[in-house]
Every structure is written in C-alpha cells, then in structure tokens.
XYZ file of C-alpha atoms in Angstrom:
122
model
C 5.106 6.181 -0.014
C 3.400 2.848 -0.557
C -0.367 3.021 -0.794
C -2.655 0.326 0.547
C -6.236 -0.195 -0.597
C -7.584 2.160 2.065
C -5.927 5.187 0.486
C -7.382 4.420 -2.930
C -10.837 3.955 -1.417
C -10.411 7.308 0.342
C -9.427 8.826 -3.014
C -12.559 7.463 -4.657
C -14.627 8.989 -1.833
C -12.648 12.241 -2.192
C -12.031 12.306 1.556
C -10.253 15.190 3.223
C -7.683 12.823 4.714
C -6.835 11.542 1.221
C -6.351 15.084 -0.071
C -4.109 15.997 2.884
C -1.896 12.931 2.397
C -1.830 13.351 -1.380
C -0.957 17.060 -1.214
C 1.826 16.360 1.292
C 3.253 13.671 -1.004
C 3.208 16.095 -3.941
C 4.870 18.880 -1.938
C 7.635 16.528 -0.787
C 7.960 15.028 -4.270
C 7.552 11.632 -2.666
C 7.715 8.507 -4.772
C 4.221 6.966 -4.750
C 3.799 3.220 -5.276
C 0.742 0.990 -5.525
C 1.414 -2.766 -5.397
C -0.508 -4.647 -8.101
C -2.564 -6.676 -5.570
C -3.843 -3.362 -4.148
C -4.962 -2.337 -7.616
C -6.730 -5.676 -8.116
C -8.487 -5.386 -4.757
C -9.790 -1.850 -5.307
C -10.424 -1.564 -9.054
C -14.007 -1.468 -10.237
C -15.406 -0.377 -13.562
C -15.521 3.428 -13.807
C -13.002 4.045 -11.005
C -12.273 7.543 -12.304
C -10.554 8.994 -9.240
C -8.509 5.839 -8.694
C -7.375 6.007 -12.329
C -6.181 9.582 -11.748
C -4.232 8.567 -8.665
C -2.666 5.629 -10.508
C -1.470 7.941 -13.280
C 0.755 9.648 -10.707
C 2.020 6.412 -9.138
C 4.231 3.495 -10.024
C 2.338 0.200 -10.028
C 4.620 -2.431 -8.527
C 4.473 -5.740 -10.445
C 3.345 -8.977 -8.851
C 5.889 -11.659 -9.702
C 6.348 -15.310 -8.796
C 9.249 -14.257 -6.567
C 7.011 -11.768 -4.747
C 4.254 -14.370 -4.378
C 6.713 -16.709 -2.642
C 7.962 -13.903 -0.385
C 4.368 -13.082 0.541
C 3.608 -16.713 1.357
C 6.669 -16.919 3.589
C 5.749 -13.674 5.376
C 2.161 -14.798 5.935
C 3.434 -18.038 7.443
C 5.883 -16.209 9.684
C 3.355 -13.605 10.840
C 0.354 -15.898 11.226
C -1.731 -13.558 9.067
C -3.587 -14.215 5.821
C -3.978 -10.956 3.878
C -1.985 -11.196 0.649
C -2.516 -7.519 -0.174
C -1.193 -6.297 3.189
C 1.863 -8.521 2.834
C 2.556 -7.185 -0.676
C 2.313 -3.630 0.651
C 4.718 -4.349 3.510
C 7.339 -6.180 1.452
C 7.495 -3.477 -1.209
C 7.591 -0.662 1.317
C 10.395 -2.324 3.291
C 12.460 -2.800 0.124
C 12.067 0.890 -0.772
C 12.173 2.175 2.833
C 8.778 3.789 2.177
C 6.117 4.981 4.553
C 2.946 2.893 4.296
C -0.409 4.644 3.949
C -3.177 2.284 5.088
C -6.569 2.002 6.729
C -5.377 -1.161 8.499
C -2.374 -0.080 10.592
C -2.590 -2.917 13.127
C -2.230 -5.680 10.533
C 0.504 -3.746 8.728
C 2.456 -3.370 11.986
C 2.039 -7.099 12.725
C 3.610 -7.918 9.359
C 6.404 -5.394 9.924
C 7.104 -6.934 13.338
C 7.399 -10.389 11.755
C 10.131 -8.954 9.527
C 11.690 -7.011 12.425
C 11.290 -3.874 10.304
C 10.110 -0.421 11.224
C 8.880 1.909 8.498
C 6.417 4.751 9.152
C 2.743 3.751 9.033
C 0.222 6.484 8.219
C -3.424 5.800 9.022
C -5.925 7.027 6.443
C-alpha cells in the first residue's frame, strides 16, 4: 500500500477510517510505503502519531530521476500536484493500492499513465 498525505493526517487525528485501513494492512502483512514528498507535506514538529506510522513503513526516496518522472507525468496529465504524482508513480512501480483523501486527482494521474491500481479513499 502506498500512503498519501490524507492517510497520515487521518492517523494524526486518530480517525476510525485510519485505524480500519491500518489494521487491515497489518492483518494482510501488506508492504506500507510513504513517498518522501508525502512526508515533507505532512510533517510538523511533534507529529507523534505520524512518527509511529512511519516507523512501520518504508519511506521512498525522492531522487533526481523521480523528479523528472514526476515532471513528465504532470505535463502529460495536465495536473500540478507533485506529491500526488510521486504517490502514483511509486504505487504503479510496486503494483500497490493507493490510500488517499484525493481519489479524483489520483485517478486522473493513473489515467494519464494508462494504469489501474486500486484507490482507497480515506
């Protein structure tokens, strides 16, 4: 599973939807990934719950190669959100489900790539 910013915000708020998604990922022993731009977008000082979630996830690096891929995808899709594009590219490479609070933009990016991975709304 690839987590977008919305899931980490839900974690910080300790929402029921977060707990349901998290518990399901634990039960299925799902790989959990947070792209580095997501971390940058959500991190604030004293983000205790987010820190706990991150300890159980892999943080995907943000490289020059990825930055160029993101730029190309944004151009192709006509969108502008770097974080959403990072989420989509990583998830497609891993064939992961995407957990997001912005399913419409995520699906627009997936359509630009002609890819179809599960999108879970949080």
